[in-house]
Amino acid sequence: MTVTVERGGRAVRGKRDPHRPRRPRRSRDPYALFLMPGALAFLAVVVVPFLMNTGVSFTEWQGVGTPRWTGLANYRELLDDSEFWASFRHSLLMVVAMAVVPTAVGLVLAAALFDFVGRHFGTRTASVLRACFYLPQVLPIAVAGIVWSWILAPENGALNELLSVLHLGSWQRDWLGDPDLALYPVMGVMVWVQLGFPLVVFMAGLQRVDPQLHEAAELDGAGWWRRFRHVTLPQIRPEIHVVLLWCTIAALKVFGAVYVLTKGGPGGATEVPSYFSFTTFFEKTQVGYGAAVSTVLTVIILALAVAGLRWQTRVEDAEEGVAR
């Protein structure tokens, strides 16, 4: 092997020193080695079980013995299953409770903590309040569900006792036992659980908004609401997209709160697709049908995630094109 050395503007070729160590060749993809453990774990924990579950969904099986191939029979039955569609409607209401309401309320609270509390009471006070709002996200859902079941208990529950003290005994209800009412307390609990996540994300997004934009708008006579609408919201639009997508996916696969609070009752009034799949698997031992329910739910969530990400990418590309 020869090497080229520059001497006085001339290239001099010489032999390479055999005792000089060779430079290691750089990998074309230096991050592949670091991504491999996560990719293997994702393959083993998510992809392989999903493919196995999909295969089981084409069979009739009670969990023991040999599965019997039935093709699309489970999916045809699913289309005519009123119980499944009722659980899916409940899931859409959960999207309102876990995505729409927390996003809207979280936006206002984040702006209030950032613009008002942070300026007048200090950033430490705003941080403490932010942590208090985020605390339900840290609590295990089983613990939160048990505490709320005590609060909403029909006898000696904290809520009914408070109504009695306020001389509003006519408002007392069996909050989790009334089929016409049970879903709404569960939705309220999920608003309480989910509110901290949008709040933290939006407060982080507000920190990157250029304060000169607010100062210019304030000098032009814009009030707080107009500054919030025309300056803050456009600047934190990516955070809003992320929160809506993340919380919607969480609402579609919600399970723990329903299991702890109502177990899908009374009479299926609070049943959601994930809990419907669980009971079909383990209580009715219709494993193939339960696998079909979970496969449909997974496909819906994947389609929603892909559509949401593509929509966000298009919006960002359009904004960059306008800015140019």
PDB file of C-alpha atoms in Angstrom:
ATOM      1  CA  MET A   1       0.000   0.000   0.000  1.00  0.00           C
ATOM      2  CA  THR A   2       1.355   3.468  -0.864  1.00  0.00           C
ATOM      3  CA  VAL A   3       0.698   6.825   0.738  1.00  0.00           C
ATOM      4  CA  THR A   4       0.891  10.309  -0.735  1.00  0.00           C
ATOM      5  CA  VAL A   5       2.780  13.101   1.066  1.00  0.00           C
ATOM      6  CA  GLU A   6       2.786  16.760   0.029  1.00  0.00           C
ATOM      7  CA  ARG A   7       6.305  18.238  -0.193  1.00  0.00           C
ATOM      8  CA  GLY A   8       6.841  21.678  -1.577  1.00  0.00           C
ATOM      9  CA  GLY A   9       3.662  21.534  -3.633  1.00  0.00           C
ATOM     10  CA  ARG A  10       4.594  18.118  -5.103  1.00  0.00           C
ATOM     11  CA  ALA A  11       2.938  14.841  -4.272  1.00  0.00           C
ATOM     12  CA  VAL A  12       5.435  12.192  -3.169  1.00  0.00           C
ATOM     13  CA  ARG A  13       4.183   8.622  -3.050  1.00  0.00           C
ATOM     14  CA  GLY A  14       5.733   6.239  -0.612  1.00  0.00           C
ATOM     15  CA  LYS A  15       5.044   2.920   1.036  1.00  0.00           C
ATOM     16  CA  ARG A  16       2.890   2.726   4.121  1.00  0.00           C
ATOM     17  CA  ASP A  17       4.613   1.946   7.367  1.00  0.00           C
ATOM     18  CA  PRO A  18       3.715  -1.695   8.097  1.00  0.00           C
ATOM     19  CA  HIS A  19       4.022  -1.092  11.871  1.00  0.00           C
ATOM     20  CA  ARG A  20       1.530   1.782  11.815  1.00  0.00           C
ATOM     21  CA  PRO A  21      -1.905   0.617  13.082  1.00  0.00           C
ATOM     22  CA  ARG A  22      -4.740   0.677  10.609  1.00  0.00           C
ATOM     23  CA  ARG A  23      -7.626   3.051  11.185  1.00  0.00           C
ATOM     24  CA  PRO A  24     -10.869   1.227  11.893  1.00  0.00           C
ATOM     25  CA  ARG A  25     -13.455   1.597   9.192  1.00  0.00           C
ATOM     26  CA  ARG A  26     -16.437   3.672  10.194  1.00  0.00           C
ATOM     27  CA  SER A  27     -19.785   1.984  10.066  1.00  0.00           C
ATOM     28  CA  ARG A  28     -22.242   3.430   7.611  1.00  0.00           C
ATOM     29  CA  ASP A  29     -24.913   3.405  10.304  1.00  0.00           C
ATOM     30  CA  PRO A  30     -23.254   4.048  13.691  1.00  0.00           C
ATOM     31  CA  TYR A  31     -26.595   4.032  15.535  1.00  0.00           C
ATOM     32  CA  ALA A  32     -27.696   0.587  14.359  1.00  0.00           C
ATOM     33  CA  LEU A  33     -25.811  -1.170  17.153  1.00  0.00           C
ATOM     34  CA  PHE A  34     -27.448   1.008  19.804  1.00  0.00           C
ATOM     35  CA  LEU A  35     -30.922   0.577  18.312  1.00  0.00           C
ATOM     36  CA  MET A  36     -30.644  -3.201  18.057  1.00  0.00           C
ATOM     37  CA  PRO A  37     -31.529  -4.069  21.722  1.00  0.00           C
ATOM     38  CA  GLY A  38     -34.663  -1.907  21.591  1.00  0.00           C
ATOM     39  CA  ALA A  39     -35.607  -3.281  18.182  1.00  0.00           C
ATOM     40  CA  LEU A  40     -35.223  -6.873  19.405  1.00  0.00           C
ATOM     41  CA  ALA A  41     -37.272  -6.125  22.522  1.00  0.00           C
ATOM     42  CA  PHE A  42     -39.987  -4.477  20.393  1.00  0.00           C
ATOM     43  CA  LEU A  43     -39.989  -7.500  18.102  1.00  0.00           C
ATOM     44  CA  ALA A  44     -40.277  -9.965  20.990  1.00  0.00           C
ATOM     45  CA  VAL A  45     -42.783  -8.026  23.118  1.00  0.00           C
ATOM     46  CA  VAL A  46     -44.993  -6.339  20.501  1.00  0.00           C
ATOM     47  CA  VAL A  47     -44.642  -7.684  16.962  1.00  0.00           C
ATOM     48  CA  VAL A  48     -44.503 -11.442  17.632  1.00  0.00           C
ATOM     49  CA  PRO A  49     -47.409 -11.447  20.168  1.00  0.00           C
ATOM     50  CA  PHE A  50     -49.492  -9.303  17.806  1.00  0.00           C
ATOM     51  CA  LEU A  51     -48.913 -11.730  14.921  1.00  0.00           C
ATOM     52  CA  MET A  52     -49.743 -14.685  17.173  1.00  0.00           C
ATOM     53  CA  ASN A  53     -52.886 -12.933  18.394  1.00  0.00           C
ATOM     54  CA  THR A  54     -53.901 -12.218  14.805  1.00  0.00           C
ATOM     55  CA  GLY A  55     -53.444 -15.872  13.941  1.00  0.00           C
ATOM     56  CA  VAL A  56     -55.588 -16.943  16.901  1.00  0.00           C
ATOM     57  CA  SER A  57     -58.334 -14.522  15.793  1.00  0.00           C
ATOM     58  CA  PHE A  58     -58.985 -16.757  12.756  1.00  0.00           C
ATOM     59  CA  THR A  59     -59.754 -19.740  14.968  1.00  0.00           C
ATOM     60  CA  GLU A  60     -62.325 -20.995  17.458  1.00  0.00           C
ATOM     61  CA  TRP A  61     -60.464 -21.835  20.642  1.00  0.00           C
ATOM     62  CA  GLN A  62     -61.210 -22.042  24.363  1.00  0.00           C
ATOM     63  CA  GLY A  63     -57.584 -21.786  25.469  1.00  0.00           C
ATOM     64  CA  VAL A  64     -57.002 -25.530  25.726  1.00  0.00           C
ATOM     65  CA  GLY A  65     -56.819 -28.186  23.106  1.00  0.00           C
ATOM     66  CA  THR A  66     -56.289 -27.597  19.409  1.00  0.00           C
ATOM     67  CA  PRO A  67     -57.661 -24.417  17.820  1.00  0.00           C
ATOM     68  CA  ARG A  68     -60.154 -24.953  14.995  1.00  0.00           C
ATOM     69  CA  TRP A  69     -59.669 -22.777  11.924  1.00  0.00           C
ATOM     70  CA  THR A  70     -62.743 -20.675  11.155  1.00  0.00           C
ATOM     71  CA  GLY A  71     -61.361 -17.996   8.827  1.00  0.00           C
ATOM     72  CA  LEU A  72     -63.190 -14.677   9.031  1.00  0.00           C
ATOM     73  CA  ALA A  73     -66.086 -16.022  11.099  1.00  0.00           C
ATOM     74  CA  ASN A  74     -65.042 -14.109  14.225  1.00  0.00           C
ATOM     75  CA  TYR A  75     -64.812 -10.843  12.312  1.00  0.00           C
ATOM     76  CA  ARG A  76     -68.212 -11.371  10.680  1.00  0.00           C
ATOM     77  CA  GLU A  77     -69.678 -12.025  14.125  1.00  0.00           C
ATOM     78  CA  LEU A  78     -67.965  -8.895  15.401  1.00  0.00           C
ATOM     79  CA  LEU A  79     -69.716  -6.719  12.823  1.00  0.00           C
ATOM     80  CA  ASP A  80     -73.112  -7.818  14.148  1.00  0.00           C
ATOM     81  CA  ASP A  81     -72.192  -7.741  17.852  1.00  0.00           C
ATOM     82  CA  SER A  82     -74.168  -4.930  19.484  1.00  0.00           C
ATOM     83  CA  GLU A  83     -72.182  -5.317  22.714  1.00  0.00           C
ATOM     84  CA  PHE A  84     -68.926  -4.571  20.894  1.00  0.00           C
ATOM     85  CA  TRP A  85     -70.338  -1.502  19.154  1.00  0.00           C
ATOM     86  CA  ALA A  86     -71.749  -0.241  22.461  1.00  0.00           C
ATOM     87  CA  SER A  87     -68.304  -0.586  24.030  1.00  0.00           C
ATOM     88  CA  PHE A  88     -66.824   1.266  21.072  1.00  0.00           C
ATOM     89  CA  ARG A  89     -69.289   4.149  21.580  1.00  0.00           C
ATOM     90  CA  HIS A  90     -68.210   4.290  25.220  1.00  0.00           C
ATOM     91  CA  SER A  91     -64.620   4.460  23.997  1.00  0.00           C
ATOM     92  CA  LEU A  92     -65.450   7.508  21.880  1.00  0.00           C
ATOM     93  CA  LEU A  93     -66.805   9.215  24.988  1.00  0.00           C
ATOM     94  CA  MET A  94     -63.554   8.301  26.710  1.00  0.00           C
ATOM     95  CA  VAL A  95     -61.724  10.138  23.935  1.00  0.00           C
ATOM     96  CA  VAL A  96     -63.679  13.245  24.907  1.00  0.00           C
ATOM     97  CA  ALA A  97     -62.812  12.735  28.588  1.00  0.00           C
ATOM     98  CA  MET A  98     -59.139  11.859  28.099  1.00  0.00           C
ATOM     99  CA  ALA A  99     -58.139  13.889  25.024  1.00  0.00           C
ATOM    100  CA  VAL A 100     -60.486  16.756  24.201  1.00  0.00           C
ATOM    101  CA  VAL A 101     -61.290  18.068  27.684  1.00  0.00           C
ATOM    102  CA  PRO A 102     -57.765  17.677  29.183  1.00  0.00           C
ATOM    103  CA  THR A 103     -56.234  19.352  26.138  1.00  0.00           C
ATOM    104  CA  ALA A 104     -58.570  22.342  26.314  1.00  0.00           C
ATOM    105  CA  VAL A 105     -58.374  22.722  30.099  1.00  0.00           C
ATOM    106  CA  GLY A 106     -54.634  22.006  30.118  1.00  0.00           C
ATOM    107  CA  LEU A 107     -54.029  24.800  27.610  1.00  0.00           C
ATOM    108  CA  VAL A 108     -55.825  27.371  29.757  1.00  0.00           C
ATOM    109  CA  LEU A 109     -54.218  26.186  32.996  1.00  0.00           C
ATOM    110  CA  ALA A 110     -50.741  26.110  31.467  1.00  0.00           C
ATOM    111  CA  ALA A 111     -51.143  29.640  30.147  1.00  0.00           C
ATOM    112  CA  ALA A 112     -52.482  30.818  33.521  1.00  0.00           C
ATOM    113  CA  LEU A 113     -49.594  29.228  35.447  1.00  0.00           C
ATOM    114  CA  PHE A 114     -47.030  30.522  32.986  1.00  0.00           C
ATOM    115  CA  ASP A 115     -48.364  34.040  32.396  1.00  0.00           C
ATOM    116  CA  PHE A 116     -50.043  34.908  35.710  1.00  0.00           C
ATOM    117  CA  VAL A 117     -48.797  32.688  38.547  1.00  0.00           C
ATOM    118  CA  GLY A 118     -45.211  32.605  37.284  1.00  0.00           C
ATOM    119  CA  ARG A 119     -45.018  36.395  36.934  1.00  0.00           C
ATOM    120  CA  HIS A 120     -46.821  37.419  40.128  1.00  0.00           C
ATOM    121  CA  PHE A 121     -45.936  34.590  42.549  1.00  0.00           C
ATOM    122  CA  GLY A 122     -42.677  33.264  41.127  1.00  0.00           C
ATOM    123  CA  THR A 123     -41.672  30.262  39.077  1.00  0.00           C
ATOM    124  CA  ARG A 124     -41.335  28.088  42.181  1.00  0.00           C
ATOM    125  CA  THR A 125     -45.036  28.466  42.986  1.00  0.00           C
ATOM    126  CA  ALA A 126     -45.930  27.682  39.380  1.00  0.00           C
ATOM    127  CA  SER A 127     -43.712  24.572  39.513  1.00  0.00           C
ATOM    128  CA  VAL A 128     -45.384  23.363  42.731  1.00  0.00           C
ATOM    129  CA  LEU A 129     -48.856  23.774  41.222  1.00  0.00           C
ATOM    130  CA  ARG A 130     -47.719  22.031  38.048  1.00  0.00           C
ATOM    131  CA  ALA A 131     -46.470  19.092  40.132  1.00  0.00           C
ATOM    132  CA  CYS A 132     -49.798  18.937  41.971  1.00  0.00           C
ATOM    133  CA  PHE A 133     -51.694  18.736  38.693  1.00  0.00           C
ATOM    134  CA  TYR A 134     -49.294  16.066  37.414  1.00  0.00           C
ATOM    135  CA  LEU A 135     -49.513  13.916  40.558  1.00  0.00           C
ATOM    136  CA  PRO A 136     -52.470  11.766  39.304  1.00  0.00           C
ATOM    137  CA  GLN A 137     -50.301  10.696  36.345  1.00  0.00           C
ATOM    138  CA  VAL A 138     -47.736   9.298  38.770  1.00  0.00           C
ATOM    139  CA  LEU A 139     -50.208   7.440  40.980  1.00  0.00           C
ATOM    140  CA  PRO A 140     -50.899   3.811  40.020  1.00  0.00           C
ATOM    141  CA  ILE A 141     -54.301   3.646  38.384  1.00  0.00           C
ATOM    142  CA  ALA A 142     -55.336   0.883  40.796  1.00  0.00           C
ATOM    143  CA  VAL A 143     -54.668   3.133  43.805  1.00  0.00           C
ATOM    144  CA  ALA A 144     -56.451   6.100  42.210  1.00  0.00           C
ATOM    145  CA  GLY A 145     -59.406   3.899  41.241  1.00  0.00           C
ATOM    146  CA  ILE A 146     -59.818   2.507  44.747  1.00  0.00           C
ATOM    147  CA  VAL A 147     -59.711   5.990  46.284  1.00  0.00           C
ATOM    148  CA  TRP A 148     -62.303   7.291  43.825  1.00  0.00           C
ATOM    149  CA  SER A 149     -64.527   4.250  44.462  1.00  0.00           C
ATOM    150  CA  TRP A 150     -64.533   5.255  48.132  1.00  0.00           C
ATOM    151  CA  ILE A 151     -65.372   8.855  47.220  1.00  0.00           C
ATOM    152  CA  LEU A 152     -68.211   7.806  44.891  1.00  0.00           C
ATOM    153  CA  ALA A 153     -69.600   5.070  47.136  1.00  0.00           C
ATOM    154  CA  PRO A 154     -73.418   5.299  47.511  1.00  0.00           C
ATOM    155  CA  GLU A 155     -73.287   4.852  51.290  1.00  0.00           C
ATOM    156  CA  ASN A 156     -70.824   6.868  53.370  1.00  0.00           C
ATOM    157  CA  GLY A 157     -69.059   8.032  50.218  1.00  0.00           C
ATOM    158  CA  ALA A 158     -67.294  11.380  50.514  1.00  0.00           C
ATOM    159  CA  LEU A 159     -69.238  12.956  47.654  1.00  0.00           C
ATOM    160  CA  ASN A 160     -72.676  11.983  48.952  1.00  0.00           C
ATOM    161  CA  GLU A 161     -71.683  13.012  52.492  1.00  0.00           C
ATOM    162  CA  LEU A 162     -70.563  16.401  51.186  1.00  0.00           C
ATOM    163  CA  LEU A 163     -73.879  16.853  49.385  1.00  0.00           C
ATOM    164  CA  SER A 164     -75.696  15.981  52.601  1.00  0.00           C
ATOM    165  CA  VAL A 165     -73.707  18.560  54.569  1.00  0.00           C
ATOM    166  CA  LEU A 166     -74.545  21.186  51.928  1.00  0.00           C
ATOM    167  CA  HIS A 167     -78.238  20.267  52.225  1.00  0.00           C
ATOM    168  CA  LEU A 168     -78.263  18.898  48.684  1.00  0.00           C
ATOM    169  CA  GLY A 169     -79.417  15.417  49.605  1.00  0.00           C
ATOM    170  CA  SER A 170     -81.647  15.255  46.542  1.00  0.00           C
ATOM    171  CA  TRP A 171     -78.501  15.224  44.400  1.00  0.00           C
ATOM    172  CA  GLN A 172     -77.142  12.097  46.056  1.00  0.00           C
ATOM    173  CA  ARG A 173     -76.783   9.188  43.639  1.00  0.00           C
ATOM    174  CA  ASP A 174     -75.383   5.715  43.321  1.00  0.00           C
ATOM    175  CA  TRP A 175     -72.711   7.186  41.091  1.00  0.00           C
ATOM    176  CA  LEU A 176     -71.153   3.945  39.882  1.00  0.00           C
ATOM    177  CA  GLY A 177     -74.223   1.724  40.192  1.00  0.00           C
ATOM    178  CA  ASP A 178     -76.711   3.587  37.993  1.00  0.00           C
ATOM    179  CA  PRO A 179     -76.560   2.326  34.365  1.00  0.00           C
ATOM    180  CA  ASP A 180     -77.656   5.728  33.050  1.00  0.00           C
ATOM    181  CA  LEU A 181     -75.040   7.598  35.080  1.00  0.00           C
ATOM    182  CA  ALA A 182     -72.045   5.342  35.722  1.00  0.00           C
ATOM    183  CA  LEU A 183     -70.048   6.251  32.602  1.00  0.00           C
ATOM    184  CA  TYR A 184     -69.925   9.968  33.446  1.00  0.00           C
ATOM    185  CA  PRO A 185     -68.203   9.612  36.852  1.00  0.00           C
ATOM    186  CA  VAL A 186     -65.662   7.316  35.195  1.00  0.00           C
ATOM    187  CA  MET A 187     -65.095   9.987  32.547  1.00  0.00           C
ATOM    188  CA  GLY A 188     -64.660  12.596  35.292  1.00  0.00           C
ATOM    189  CA  VAL A 189     -62.053  10.430  37.012  1.00  0.00           C
ATOM    190  CA  MET A 190     -60.169  10.054  33.730  1.00  0.00           C
ATOM    191  CA  VAL A 191     -60.192  13.837  33.206  1.00  0.00           C
ATOM    192  CA  TRP A 192     -58.601  14.159  36.651  1.00  0.00           C
ATOM    193  CA  VAL A 193     -56.015  11.482  35.829  1.00  0.00           C
ATOM    194  CA  GLN A 194     -55.144  12.782  32.369  1.00  0.00           C
ATOM    195  CA  LEU A 195     -55.056  16.542  32.965  1.00  0.00           C
ATOM    196  CA  GLY A 196     -51.468  16.685  34.225  1.00  0.00           C
ATOM    197  CA  PHE A 197     -49.884  15.354  31.032  1.00  0.00           C
ATOM    198  CA  PRO A 198     -51.142  18.119  28.680  1.00  0.00           C
ATOM    199  CA  LEU A 199     -50.378  20.728  31.342  1.00  0.00           C
ATOM    200  CA  VAL A 200     -46.717  19.710  31.609  1.00  0.00           C
ATOM    201  CA  VAL A 201     -46.264  19.467  27.835  1.00  0.00           C
ATOM    202  CA  PHE A 202     -47.878  22.851  27.208  1.00  0.00           C
ATOM    203  CA  MET A 203     -45.854  24.589  29.921  1.00  0.00           C
ATOM    204  CA  ALA A 204     -42.694  23.213  28.329  1.00  0.00           C
ATOM    205  CA  GLY A 205     -43.900  24.495  24.951  1.00  0.00           C
ATOM    206  CA  LEU A 206     -44.661  27.947  26.350  1.00  0.00           C
ATOM    207  CA  GLN A 207     -41.050  28.331  27.435  1.00  0.00           C
ATOM    208  CA  ARG A 208     -39.880  28.314  23.823  1.00  0.00           C
ATOM    209  CA  VAL A 209     -42.323  31.042  22.700  1.00  0.00           C
ATOM    210  CA  ASP A 210     -40.428  34.264  21.992  1.00  0.00           C
ATOM    211  CA  PRO A 211     -41.487  36.750  24.719  1.00  0.00           C
ATOM    212  CA  GLN A 212     -40.911  39.623  22.289  1.00  0.00           C
ATOM    213  CA  LEU A 213     -43.983  38.474  20.371  1.00  0.00           C
ATOM    214  CA  HIS A 214     -46.132  38.908  23.478  1.00  0.00           C
ATOM    215  CA  GLU A 215     -44.538  42.254  24.250  1.00  0.00           C
ATOM    216  CA  ALA A 216     -45.219  43.508  20.726  1.00  0.00           C
ATOM    217  CA  ALA A 217     -48.830  42.317  20.874  1.00  0.00           C
ATOM    218  CA  GLU A 218     -49.293  43.934  24.298  1.00  0.00           C
ATOM    219  CA  LEU A 219     -47.911  47.237  22.984  1.00  0.00           C
ATOM    220  CA  ASP A 220     -50.455  47.043  20.158  1.00  0.00           C
ATOM    221  CA  GLY A 221     -53.224  46.846  22.745  1.00  0.00           C
ATOM    222  CA  ALA A 222     -53.958  43.115  22.608  1.00  0.00           C
ATOM    223  CA  GLY A 223     -55.417  41.675  25.780  1.00  0.00           C
ATOM    224  CA  TRP A 224     -54.512  38.337  27.366  1.00  0.00           C
ATOM    225  CA  TRP A 225     -57.078  36.348  25.412  1.00  0.00           C
ATOM    226  CA  ARG A 226     -56.059  37.806  22.041  1.00  0.00           C
ATOM    227  CA  ARG A 227     -52.371  37.202  22.807  1.00  0.00           C
ATOM    228  CA  PHE A 228     -53.191  33.661  23.844  1.00  0.00           C
ATOM    229  CA  ARG A 229     -55.255  33.014  20.700  1.00  0.00           C
ATOM    230  CA  HIS A 230     -53.099  34.713  18.066  1.00  0.00           C
ATOM    231  CA  VAL A 231     -49.598  34.331  19.518  1.00  0.00           C
ATOM    232  CA  THR A 232     -49.461  31.419  21.958  1.00  0.00           C
ATOM    233  CA  LEU A 233     -51.635  28.849  20.192  1.00  0.00           C
ATOM    234  CA  PRO A 234     -49.883  29.061  16.780  1.00  0.00           C
ATOM    235  CA  GLN A 235     -46.479  28.751  18.468  1.00  0.00           C
ATOM    236  CA  ILE A 236     -47.311  25.591  20.443  1.00  0.00           C
ATOM    237  CA  ARG A 237     -49.295  23.862  17.701  1.00  0.00           C
ATOM    238  CA  PRO A 238     -46.833  20.902  17.524  1.00  0.00           C
ATOM    239  CA  GLU A 239     -47.343  20.247  21.245  1.00  0.00           C
ATOM    240  CA  ILE A 240     -51.124  20.323  20.747  1.00  0.00           C
ATOM    241  CA  HIS A 241     -50.850  17.727  17.965  1.00  0.00           C
ATOM    242  CA  VAL A 242     -48.710  15.455  20.124  1.00  0.00           C
ATOM    243  CA  VAL A 243     -51.007  15.722  23.152  1.00  0.00           C
ATOM    244  CA  LEU A 244     -54.175  15.068  21.162  1.00  0.00           C
ATOM    245  CA  LEU A 245     -52.693  12.031  19.436  1.00  0.00           C
ATOM    246  CA  TRP A 246     -51.152  10.590  22.590  1.00  0.00           C
ATOM    247  CA  CYS A 247     -54.250  11.083  24.733  1.00  0.00           C
ATOM    248  CA  THR A 248     -56.588   9.722  22.040  1.00  0.00           C
ATOM    249  CA  ILE A 249     -54.564   6.523  21.822  1.00  0.00           C
ATOM    250  CA  ALA A 250     -54.574   6.264  25.628  1.00  0.00           C
ATOM    251  CA  ALA A 251     -58.376   6.687  25.633  1.00  0.00           C
ATOM    252  CA  LEU A 252     -58.910   3.955  23.043  1.00  0.00           C
ATOM    253  CA  LYS A 253     -56.925   1.432  25.066  1.00  0.00           C
ATOM    254  CA  VAL A 254     -58.043   2.472  28.548  1.00  0.00           C
ATOM    255  CA  PHE A 255     -58.533  -0.538  30.813  1.00  0.00           C
ATOM    256  CA  GLY A 256     -57.311  -0.098  34.384  1.00  0.00           C
ATOM    257  CA  ALA A 257     -59.766   2.564  35.510  1.00  0.00           C
ATOM    258  CA  VAL A 258     -62.777   0.672  34.156  1.00  0.00           C
ATOM    259  CA  TYR A 259     -61.567  -2.569  35.741  1.00  0.00           C
ATOM    260  CA  VAL A 260     -61.059  -1.021  39.183  1.00  0.00           C
ATOM    261  CA  LEU A 261     -64.088   1.280  39.302  1.00  0.00           C
ATOM    262  CA  THR A 262     -66.928  -0.640  37.639  1.00  0.00           C
ATOM    263  CA  LYS A 263     -65.636  -3.808  35.922  1.00  0.00           C
ATOM    264  CA  GLY A 264     -67.612  -2.734  32.869  1.00  0.00           C
ATOM    265  CA  GLY A 265     -70.882  -2.539  34.753  1.00  0.00           C
ATOM    266  CA  PRO A 266     -73.547  -2.041  35.636  1.00  0.00           C
ATOM    267  CA  GLY A 267     -74.994  -4.026  32.763  1.00  0.00           C
ATOM    268  CA  GLY A 268     -72.162  -3.115  30.400  1.00  0.00           C
ATOM    269  CA  ALA A 269     -72.796   0.633  30.826  1.00  0.00           C
ATOM    270  CA  THR A 270     -69.068   1.380  31.182  1.00  0.00           C
ATOM    271  CA  GLU A 271     -67.615  -1.399  29.050  1.00  0.00           C
ATOM    272  CA  VAL A 272     -64.889  -0.381  26.588  1.00  0.00           C
ATOM    273  CA  PRO A 273     -63.288  -2.514  23.817  1.00  0.00           C
ATOM    274  CA  SER A 274     -60.191  -3.413  25.838  1.00  0.00           C
ATOM    275  CA  TYR A 275     -62.288  -4.630  28.778  1.00  0.00           C
ATOM    276  CA  PHE A 276     -64.713  -6.368  26.418  1.00  0.00           C
ATOM    277  CA  SER A 277     -61.761  -8.245  24.919  1.00  0.00           C
ATOM    278  CA  PHE A 278     -60.505  -9.128  28.409  1.00  0.00           C
ATOM    279  CA  THR A 279     -63.828 -10.601  29.541  1.00  0.00           C
ATOM    280  CA  THR A 280     -64.216 -12.478  26.258  1.00  0.00           C
ATOM    281  CA  PHE A 281     -60.766 -14.004  26.727  1.00  0.00           C
ATOM    282  CA  PHE A 282     -60.772 -14.950  30.398  1.00  0.00           C
ATOM    283  CA  GLU A 283     -64.390 -15.087  31.541  1.00  0.00           C
ATOM    284  CA  LYS A 284     -66.202 -16.423  28.473  1.00  0.00           C
ATOM    285  CA  THR A 285     -63.085 -18.354  27.295  1.00  0.00           C
ATOM    286  CA  GLN A 286     -63.814 -17.372  23.684  1.00  0.00           C
ATOM    287  CA  VAL A 287     -60.154 -16.856  22.928  1.00  0.00           C
ATOM    288  CA  GLY A 288     -60.481 -16.593  19.153  1.00  0.00           C
ATOM    289  CA  TYR A 289     -63.257 -14.016  19.375  1.00  0.00           C
ATOM    290  CA  GLY A 290     -61.406 -12.014  22.024  1.00  0.00           C
ATOM    291  CA  ALA A 291     -58.321 -12.052  19.810  1.00  0.00           C
ATOM    292  CA  ALA A 292     -60.405 -10.656  16.943  1.00  0.00           C
ATOM    293  CA  VAL A 293     -61.615  -7.799  19.162  1.00  0.00           C
ATOM    294  CA  SER A 294     -58.089  -6.906  20.272  1.00  0.00           C
ATOM    295  CA  THR A 295     -56.782  -7.165  16.688  1.00  0.00           C
ATOM    296  CA  VAL A 296     -59.430  -4.745  15.411  1.00  0.00           C
ATOM    297  CA  LEU A 297     -58.667  -2.335  18.262  1.00  0.00           C
ATOM    298  CA  THR A 298     -54.925  -2.513  17.534  1.00  0.00           C
ATOM    299  CA  VAL A 299     -55.457  -1.840  13.833  1.00  0.00           C
ATOM    300  CA  ILE A 300     -57.660   1.167  14.652  1.00  0.00           C
ATOM    301  CA  ILE A 301     -55.015   2.592  16.996  1.00  0.00           C
ATOM    302  CA  LEU A 302     -52.209   2.035  14.453  1.00  0.00           C
ATOM    303  CA  ALA A 303     -54.239   3.648  11.673  1.00  0.00           C
ATOM    304  CA  LEU A 304     -55.047   6.611  13.908  1.00  0.00           C
ATOM    305  CA  ALA A 305     -51.383   7.015  14.900  1.00  0.00           C
ATOM    306  CA  VAL A 306     -50.157   6.892  11.299  1.00  0.00           C
ATOM    307  CA  ALA A 307     -52.858   9.308  10.125  1.00  0.00           C
ATOM    308  CA  GLY A 308     -52.108  11.701  12.981  1.00  0.00           C
ATOM    309  CA  LEU A 309     -48.373  11.697  12.321  1.00  0.00           C
ATOM    310  CA  ARG A 310     -48.843  12.228   8.584  1.00  0.00           C
ATOM    311  CA  TRP A 311     -51.274  15.076   9.200  1.00  0.00           C
ATOM    312  CA  GLN A 312     -48.841  16.733  11.610  1.00  0.00           C
ATOM    313  CA  THR A 313     -46.016  16.375   9.070  1.00  0.00           C
ATOM    314  CA  ARG A 314     -48.128  17.949   6.327  1.00  0.00           C
ATOM    315  CA  VAL A 315     -49.088  20.879   8.562  1.00  0.00           C
ATOM    316  CA  GLU A 316     -45.458  21.491   9.525  1.00  0.00           C
ATOM    317  CA  ASP A 317     -44.323  21.276   5.897  1.00  0.00           C
ATOM    318  CA  ALA A 318     -47.052  23.720   4.869  1.00  0.00           C
ATOM    319  CA  GLU A 319     -46.030  26.173   7.609  1.00  0.00           C
ATOM    320  CA  GLU A 320     -42.382  25.950   6.574  1.00  0.00           C
ATOM    321  CA  GLY A 321     -43.391  26.602   2.953  1.00  0.00           C
ATOM    322  CA  VAL A 322     -45.364  29.681   3.957  1.00  0.00           C
ATOM    323  CA  ALA A 323     -42.487  30.917   6.117  1.00  0.00           C
ATOM    324  CA  ARG A 324     -40.108  30.640   3.179  1.00  0.00           C
TER     325      ARG A 324
END
